[in-house]
Short mmCIF file of C-alpha atoms in Angstrom, two decimals:
data_model
loop_
_atom_site.label_atom_id
_atom_site.label_comp_id
_atom_site.label_asym_id
_atom_site.label_seq_id
_atom_site.Cartn_x
_atom_site.Cartn_y
_atom_site.Cartn_z
CA MET P 1 -20.00 16.98 -13.30
CA ARG P 2 -19.50 13.55 -13.62
CA PHE P 3 -19.47 11.61 -10.36
CA HIS P 4 -15.88 10.39 -10.67
CA SER P 5 -14.64 13.89 -11.60
CA LEU P 6 -16.35 15.21 -8.52
CA LEU P 7 -14.56 12.46 -6.45
CA ILE P 8 -11.27 13.39 -7.97
CA ALA P 9 -12.06 17.29 -7.13
CA VAL P 10 -12.79 16.25 -3.48
CA VAL P 11 -9.37 14.06 -3.08
CA LEU P 12 -7.26 16.75 -4.82
CA SER P 13 -8.68 19.43 -2.37
CA LEU P 14 -7.93 17.22 0.37
CA LEU P 15 -4.23 16.47 -0.72
CA LEU P 16 -3.68 20.52 -0.86
CA ARG P 17 -5.43 21.32 2.38
CA VAL P 18 -3.90 18.57 4.42
CA GLY P 19 -0.46 19.39 3.44
CA GLU P 20 -1.11 22.55 5.35
CA THR P 21 -1.81 20.76 8.55
CA ALA P 22 1.16 18.75 8.73
CA THR P 23 3.46 19.91 11.64
CA GLU P 24 6.91 19.51 12.33
CA ASP P 25 8.21 17.75 15.38
CA GLY P 26 10.32 19.76 17.43
CA HIS P 27 12.87 19.06 20.15
CA SER P 28 10.96 17.60 22.96
CA ARG P 29 11.20 17.78 26.63
CA TYR P 30 13.92 15.21 26.46
CA SER P 31 17.78 16.02 26.40
CA MET P 32 18.35 13.42 23.75
CA SER P 33 16.41 11.45 21.04
CA LEU P 34 17.32 7.94 19.91
CA LYS P 35 16.49 6.09 16.84
CA MET P 36 17.25 3.12 14.96
CA GLU P 37 18.38 2.98 11.31
CA PRO P 38 17.14 1.19 9.36
CA GLN P 39 13.98 0.17 11.57
CA ALA P 40 13.48 -2.91 9.06
CA VAL P 41 16.29 -5.35 8.60
CA THR P 42 16.01 -8.64 6.63
CA THR P 43 18.81 -11.44 7.17
CA ILE P 44 19.11 -15.22 6.84
CA LEU P 45 19.80 -17.89 9.46
CA GLY P 46 23.09 -17.52 11.09
CA ASP P 47 24.05 -14.28 9.14
CA PRO P 48 24.52 -11.10 11.12
CA ALA P 49 21.97 -8.39 10.37
CA GLN P 50 23.63 -4.80 11.01
CA PHE P 51 21.73 -1.62 12.08
CA TRP P 52 22.44 1.76 13.76
CA LEU P 53 21.64 3.31 17.05
CA VAL P 54 21.67 7.03 16.48
CA ALA P 55 21.91 9.61 19.24
CA ASN P 56 20.83 13.09 18.90
CA CYS P 57 21.60 15.48 21.79
CA PHE P 58 19.61 18.57 21.97
CA HIS P 59 20.81 20.10 25.30
CA PRO P 60 23.57 19.64 27.67
CA LEU P 61 23.68 16.18 29.26
CA GLU P 62 25.11 15.59 32.59
CA GLN P 63 24.45 11.91 33.15
CA ASN P 64 25.60 8.75 31.20
CA ILE P 65 22.90 6.81 29.28
CA THR P 66 23.22 2.99 29.32
CA ILE P 67 21.48 1.06 26.67
CA THR P 68 20.87 -2.80 26.98
CA TRP P 69 18.56 -4.78 25.07
CA GLU P 70 15.38 -6.70 25.83
CA ASN P 71 15.37 -10.58 25.69
CA ALA P 72 14.96 -11.27 22.14
CA GLY P 73 14.76 -15.18 22.24
CA ALA P 74 17.15 -16.73 19.89
CA VAL P 75 18.54 -13.39 18.66
CA THR P 76 22.00 -12.46 19.94
CA ILE P 77 22.60 -8.67 19.83
CA ARG P 78 26.24 -7.39 20.08
CA PRO P 79 27.26 -5.15 21.63
CA THR P 80 25.24 -6.18 24.67
CA SER P 81 25.36 -2.67 26.04
CA ILE P 82 26.10 0.91 24.92
CA THR P 83 27.10 3.64 26.94
CA ILE P 84 26.45 7.54 25.57
CA PHE P 85 28.59 9.53 27.68
CA GLY P 86 27.31 12.89 29.02
CA CYS P 87 28.60 16.18 27.85
CA ASP P 88 28.28 19.85 28.64
CA ARG P 89 28.40 21.08 25.03
CA ASN P 90 25.75 23.64 24.13
CA ALA P 91 25.49 22.61 20.48
CA SER P 92 23.57 19.69 19.60
CA TYR P 93 25.43 16.77 18.08
CA GLU P 94 24.71 13.30 16.57
CA GLU P 95 26.40 9.94 17.23
CA SER P 96 25.97 6.62 15.89
CA PHE P 97 26.82 3.02 17.26
CA PRO P 98 26.97 0.04 15.08
CA VAL P 99 24.88 -2.91 16.27
CA GLN P 100 24.64 -6.62 14.93
CA ALA P 101 21.97 -9.27 15.41
CA VAL P 102 22.12 -12.74 14.58
CA SER P 103 19.13 -15.17 14.83
CA LEU P 104 19.08 -19.00 14.72
CA LEU P 105 15.53 -19.26 14.10
CA PRO P 106 13.50 -18.07 11.06
CA GLY P 107 10.82 -15.60 11.46
CA ARG P 108 10.18 -11.99 12.75
CA CYS P 109 10.98 -10.59 15.96
CA LEU P 110 11.09 -6.98 17.41
CA ILE P 111 14.41 -5.84 18.98
CA ARG P 112 13.76 -3.17 21.78
CA PRO P 113 16.59 -1.45 23.80
CA LEU P 114 16.45 -0.73 27.46
CA ILE P 115 17.37 2.71 28.44
CA GLN P 116 18.83 3.73 31.94
CA PRO P 117 17.98 6.42 33.30
CA PRO P 118 14.86 6.16 31.19
CA ALA P 119 13.78 10.00 31.57
CA LEU P 120 16.63 11.57 29.69
CA ALA P 121 16.16 10.44 26.09
CA ASP P 122 13.06 9.98 23.62
CA ASP P 123 12.71 6.44 22.74
CA SER P 124 9.20 6.60 21.59
CA ARG P 125 10.06 4.97 18.16
CA LEU P 126 13.34 2.88 19.21
CA PHE P 127 12.89 -0.48 17.83
CA VAL P 128 13.99 -2.57 14.88
CA GLN P 129 11.97 -5.23 13.00
CA LEU P 130 14.12 -8.18 12.31
CA LYS P 131 13.00 -10.58 9.42
CA VAL P 132 14.84 -13.78 9.11
CA ALA P 133 14.61 -16.02 6.40
CA LYS P 134 15.78 -19.71 5.67
CA TYR P 135 17.35 -19.18 2.17
CA GLN P 136 18.78 -16.00 0.49
CA PRO P 137 17.82 -17.33 -2.95
CA LEU P 138 13.93 -17.30 -1.98
CA ILE P 139 14.43 -13.66 -1.08
CA ILE P 140 15.70 -12.84 -4.49
CA LEU P 141 13.04 -14.89 -6.14
CA SER P 142 10.17 -13.03 -4.17
CA MET P 143 11.71 -9.64 -5.13
CA LEU P 144 11.66 -10.95 -8.83
CA ILE P 145 7.93 -12.24 -8.41
CA GLY P 146 6.94 -8.83 -6.94
CA TRP P 147 8.49 -6.78 -9.73
CA THR P 148 6.81 -9.19 -12.22
CA TYR P 149 3.15 -8.98 -10.86
CA THR P 150 3.75 -5.13 -10.60
CA VAL P 151 4.41 -4.82 -14.23
CA CYS P 152 1.57 -7.12 -15.14
CA TRP P 153 -0.78 -4.89 -13.26
CA THR P 154 0.76 -1.75 -14.60
CA ILE P 155 0.64 -2.21 -18.23
CA GLY P 156 -2.88 -4.09 -18.45
CA ASP P 157 -4.73 -0.91 -19.14
CA TYR P 158 -2.57 -0.28 -22.06
CA PHE P 159 -3.78 -3.17 -23.96
CA GLN P 160 -7.30 -1.99 -23.46
CA ALA P 161 -6.43 1.43 -24.48
CA TRP P 162 -4.56 -0.14 -27.61
CA THR P 163 -7.64 -2.11 -28.41
CA SER P 164 -10.07 0.92 -28.31
CA PHE P 165 -7.64 2.98 -30.30
CA LYS P 166 -7.26 0.38 -33.07
CA ARG P 167 -11.22 0.05 -33.42
CA LYS P 168 -11.75 3.70 -32.75
CA SER P 169 -14.64 2.34 -30.83
CA VAL P 170 -15.44 1.40 -27.05
CA VAL P 171 -18.40 -0.70 -27.99
CA GLY P 172 -18.21 -3.88 -25.76
CA LEU P 173 -16.38 -2.03 -22.78
CA SER P 174 -18.48 -1.52 -19.93
CA PHE P 175 -18.72 2.27 -18.72
CA ASP P 176 -19.69 1.13 -15.33
CA PHE P 177 -16.81 -1.01 -14.72
CA LEU P 178 -14.48 1.88 -15.77
CA HIS P 179 -16.00 4.51 -13.67
CA LEU P 180 -16.24 2.00 -10.61
CA ASN P 181 -12.63 1.15 -11.24
CA VAL P 182 -11.50 4.86 -11.33
CA VAL P 183 -13.40 5.79 -8.08
CA GLY P 184 -11.65 2.81 -6.28
CA ASN P 185 -8.29 3.75 -7.43
CA CYS P 186 -8.72 7.45 -6.75
CA CYS P 187 -9.26 6.53 -3.14
CA TYR P 188 -6.41 3.95 -3.19
CA ALA P 189 -4.04 6.65 -4.51
CA THR P 190 -5.29 9.13 -1.96
CA PHE P 191 -4.70 6.86 0.73
CA ASN P 192 -1.06 5.94 -0.30
CA VAL P 193 -0.14 9.67 -1.05
CA LEU P 194 -1.30 11.02 2.01
CA LEU P 195 -0.03 8.24 4.50
CA PHE P 196 3.55 8.40 2.77
CA TRP P 197 3.85 12.12 2.43
CA ASN P 198 1.84 13.57 5.39
CA THR P 199 3.81 13.69 8.43
CA HIS P 200 0.73 14.48 10.63
CA ILE P 201 -1.11 11.44 9.17
CA GLU P 202 1.98 9.23 9.47
CA GLN P 203 2.12 10.16 13.30
CA GLU P 204 -1.55 9.20 13.77
CA TYR P 205 -0.49 5.95 12.32
CA PHE P 206 2.51 5.50 14.60
CA ASN P 207 0.56 6.43 17.92
CA ARG P 208 -1.84 3.74 16.86
CA HIS P 209 0.65 1.21 16.16
CA PRO P 210 3.72 2.12 18.39
CA PHE P 211 5.82 -0.52 16.96
CA GLY P 212 4.63 -0.53 13.32
CA LEU P 213 6.42 1.02 10.28
CA ASN P 214 4.62 3.11 7.61
CA PRO P 215 2.91 0.47 5.45
CA VAL P 216 3.08 2.54 2.37
CA ILE P 217 6.40 2.82 0.31
CA VAL P 218 7.30 4.98 -2.80
CA ASN P 219 6.47 2.04 -5.11
CA ASP P 220 2.84 1.81 -3.86
CA VAL P 221 2.38 5.58 -4.35
CA GLY P 222 3.74 5.31 -8.00
CA TYR P 223 1.71 2.22 -8.88
CA ALA P 224 -1.51 3.95 -7.56
CA VAL P 225 -1.02 7.08 -9.12
CA HIS P 226 -0.28 5.39 -12.38
CA ALA P 227 -3.41 3.34 -11.99
CA VAL P 228 -5.56 6.29 -11.63
CA PHE P 229 -3.87 7.85 -14.95
CA GLY P 230 -4.48 4.65 -16.85
CA ASN P 231 -8.20 4.65 -15.73
CA ILE P 232 -8.43 8.30 -16.90
CA VAL P 233 -7.11 7.55 -20.31
CA LEU P 234 -9.64 4.55 -20.82
CA ILE P 235 -12.53 6.90 -19.61
CA ALA P 236 -11.36 9.75 -22.03
CA GLN P 237 -11.45 7.21 -24.90
CA CYS P 238 -15.06 6.64 -23.75
CA TYR P 239 -16.10 10.16 -24.92
CA ILE P 240 -13.77 10.19 -28.06
CA TYR P 241 -14.65 6.98 -29.89
CA LYS P 242 -17.80 5.35 -31.00
CA SER P 243 -19.89 3.92 -28.14
CA ASP P 244 -23.35 3.07 -29.53
CA GLY P 245 -24.93 4.98 -26.59
CA ASN P 246 -23.16 3.11 -23.93
CA VAL P 247 -23.47 5.11 -20.72
CA VAL P 248 -22.99 4.90 -17.03
CA SER P 249 -26.05 2.98 -15.68
CA ILE P 250 -28.50 4.69 -13.05
CA PRO P 251 -27.81 2.10 -10.25
CA VAL P 252 -23.85 2.81 -10.75
CA ARG P 253 -24.62 6.45 -10.80
CA LEU P 254 -26.53 6.15 -7.48
CA LEU P 255 -23.61 3.87 -6.15
CA MET P 256 -21.07 6.62 -7.11
CA SER P 257 -23.10 9.45 -5.68
CA GLY P 258 -23.31 7.40 -2.55
CA TYR P 259 -19.48 7.25 -2.52
CA VAL P 260 -19.28 10.96 -3.16
CA VAL P 261 -21.35 11.88 -0.35
CA THR P 262 -19.76 9.32 2.18
CA VAL P 263 -16.20 10.68 1.25
CA GLY P 264 -17.50 14.28 1.33
CA VAL P 265 -19.18 13.77 4.80
CA PHE P 266 -16.13 12.34 6.39
CA CYS P 267 -13.72 14.63 4.63
CA ALA P 268 -15.71 17.57 6.31
CA LEU P 269 -15.65 15.57 9.75
CA ALA P 270 -11.99 15.35 9.32
CA PHE P 271 -11.39 18.90 8.59
CA ASP P 272 -13.48 20.01 11.37
CA GLY P 273 -11.47 17.96 13.76
CA GLN P 274 -14.23 15.45 14.77
CA MET P 275 -12.25 12.55 13.41
CA ASN P 276 -8.77 11.61 12.68
CA TRP P 277 -7.31 11.82 9.27
CA LEU P 278 -6.15 8.40 9.54
CA ASP P 279 -9.78 7.05 10.07
CA PHE P 280 -10.71 9.18 6.90
CA LEU P 281 -7.99 7.27 4.90
CA TYR P 282 -9.66 3.96 6.39
CA ILE P 283 -12.96 5.01 4.71
CA LEU P 284 -11.29 5.64 1.63
CA SER P 285 -9.78 1.98 1.77
CA TYR P 286 -13.36 0.65 2.47
CA VAL P 287 -14.53 2.30 -0.61
CA LYS P 288 -11.61 0.70 -2.58
CA LEU P 289 -12.54 -2.51 -1.13
CA SER P 290 -16.17 -2.26 -2.05
CA THR P 291 -15.60 -1.17 -5.52
CA ASN P 292 -13.25 -4.26 -5.97
CA LEU P 293 -16.13 -6.53 -5.08
CA VAL P 294 -18.72 -5.24 -7.47
CA LYS P 295 -16.70 -3.30 -10.41
CA TYR P 296 -16.38 -6.54 -12.53
CA ILE P 297 -20.01 -7.44 -12.39
CA PRO P 298 -21.18 -4.81 -15.16
CA GLN P 299 -18.73 -6.09 -17.57
CA VAL P 300 -19.42 -9.76 -17.16
CA TYR P 301 -23.27 -8.87 -17.69
CA MET P 302 -22.62 -6.80 -20.81
CA ASN P 303 -20.42 -9.73 -22.21
CA TYR P 304 -23.52 -12.17 -21.37
CA ARG P 305 -26.00 -9.81 -22.80
CA ARG P 306 -23.98 -9.11 -26.20
CA LYS P 307 -22.88 -12.83 -26.42
CA SER P 308 -19.57 -11.39 -27.41
CA THR P 309 -16.31 -10.13 -25.59
CA GLU P 310 -15.57 -8.06 -28.85
CA GLY P 311 -14.00 -4.62 -27.65
CA PHE P 312 -12.74 -5.84 -24.26
CA ALA P 313 -9.24 -6.52 -24.23
CA ILE P 314 -8.63 -10.03 -22.74
CA SER P 315 -5.10 -9.45 -22.67
CA ASN P 316 -5.74 -7.09 -19.75
CA ARG P 317 -7.44 -9.81 -17.79
CA LEU P 318 -4.75 -12.36 -18.58
CA LEU P 319 -2.16 -10.11 -17.15
CA ASP P 320 -4.41 -9.39 -14.23
CA LEU P 321 -4.94 -13.16 -13.36
CA ALA P 322 -0.95 -13.57 -13.79
CA GLY P 323 -0.37 -10.87 -11.42
CA GLY P 324 -2.92 -12.25 -8.88
CA LEU P 325 -1.45 -15.63 -9.26
CA LEU P 326 1.87 -14.36 -8.73
CA SER P 327 0.93 -12.16 -5.78
CA LEU P 328 -0.65 -15.42 -4.05
CA LEU P 329 2.60 -17.12 -4.77
CA GLN P 330 4.79 -14.41 -3.21
CA MET P 331 2.72 -14.43 -0.07
CA VAL P 332 2.94 -18.29 0.37
CA LEU P 333 6.71 -18.14 -0.53
CA ASN P 334 7.50 -15.43 1.93
CA SER P 335 5.33 -17.12 4.51
CA TRP P 336 7.30 -20.29 4.18
CA ASN P 337 10.64 -18.68 4.12
CA PHE P 338 10.13 -16.48 6.99
CA ASP P 339 8.19 -19.06 8.84
CA ASP P 340 5.29 -16.40 9.25
CA TRP P 341 2.07 -17.95 8.10
CA GLN P 342 0.31 -15.25 10.22
CA SER P 343 0.82 -12.88 7.50
CA ILE P 344 -1.46 -14.87 5.38
CA VAL P 345 -3.98 -15.75 8.27
CA GLY P 346 -3.82 -12.19 9.54
CA SER P 347 -4.98 -10.67 6.23
CA PRO P 348 -8.20 -12.45 5.29
CA VAL P 349 -9.42 -9.43 3.50
CA LYS P 350 -6.42 -9.09 1.23
CA PHE P 351 -6.18 -12.70 0.58
CA GLY P 352 -10.00 -12.92 -0.12
CA LEU P 353 -10.04 -9.98 -2.75
CA GLY P 354 -7.26 -11.41 -4.47
CA PHE P 355 -9.23 -14.74 -4.96
CA VAL P 356 -12.34 -12.39 -6.06
CA SER P 357 -10.36 -10.80 -8.67
CA ILE P 358 -8.83 -14.27 -9.94
CA LEU P 359 -12.26 -15.58 -9.88
CA PHE P 360 -13.60 -12.86 -12.20
CA ASP P 361 -10.61 -12.95 -14.54
CA ALA P 362 -11.37 -16.71 -14.90
CA ILE P 363 -15.12 -15.79 -15.87
CA PHE P 364 -13.73 -13.46 -18.50
CA ILE P 365 -11.51 -16.04 -19.98
CA VAL P 366 -14.21 -18.61 -20.08
CA GLN P 367 -16.58 -16.01 -21.82
CA HIS P 368 -13.78 -15.06 -24.13
CA TYR P 369 -12.41 -18.51 -25.12
CA VAL P 370 -15.35 -20.85 -24.62
CA CYS P 371 -18.66 -19.23 -24.55
CA TYR P 372 -18.31 -16.53 -27.28
CA LYS P 373 -15.14 -17.56 -29.08
CA ASN P 374 -17.08 -17.71 -32.33
CA ARG P 375 -18.79 -14.30 -31.96
CA GLU P 376 -15.90 -11.98 -32.36
#
């Protein structure tokens, strides 16, 4: 079995078995649970942001509950207090209270209620992340940029697949690059799918980040799974079309086998309960990061050795470069609009990997249009 196929088998098995370990949260020892909907709200300076305080009563409640708000600096919250009256009904019920927040400063803040008496209600996830922008048009522009670079990254593999299909050959395309890419994307897809859908792992994340939200959204899941599909199509072409003996090199085979052993060992530890599943997902993310650092090197070397980029779709790299530049532009734009430069400073790995990808894209472009332009 190929190394990448073995990794896919491991992660698919993990998806099936972890789904069985997910647990549902039952009614707690509290008489009532409180939550905010939605937990992430975006607005602009001076405009009210609305959210809801939702109370779910599980058992008869004899006392009233009063809710006020922690000091949120420049944020004004209305109403200033909410009273939930006790009841003697045996059946559970739900009640919602509208809340508005207005900020006079851009940035991010955490809105947290204060509950009296505190022992009656479960408030473990009771908060709202408020993002305040300077200008509404920049929020729309940021969304458009986000969709644009997602499209650029999504369709890139199809240009390579079309190039190989037209030539009925994969000569000039590095098998090492393709296999390292699918290993990294399988890890990335597994991370997103499990953290998004598995409630047990999501709760582990919340326990570690009490005021954090799930960082994975449905778009991330779709993009990651589609990336794996695109990689598999390209690898399938390698075994269908002419390759002139191109194979996965021994160093990359050894590296991939190391990845498989690493993933397998930590997977076994997680199944045995000796480590959290969330930590296992972080191991997968480290594998993804490491593949991003090295996966382009074999293709650069192949182009250099052949003194040609024939068979390697430069359109793919042009789209990747456009996507990378737009992604960085969005980060800078959002940081300025929300007065939140910490989002860049606090993510040096993400920022650095973006520059690594752009650097290699630039190398490919120079190889194609400058170094070997007359050798097609």
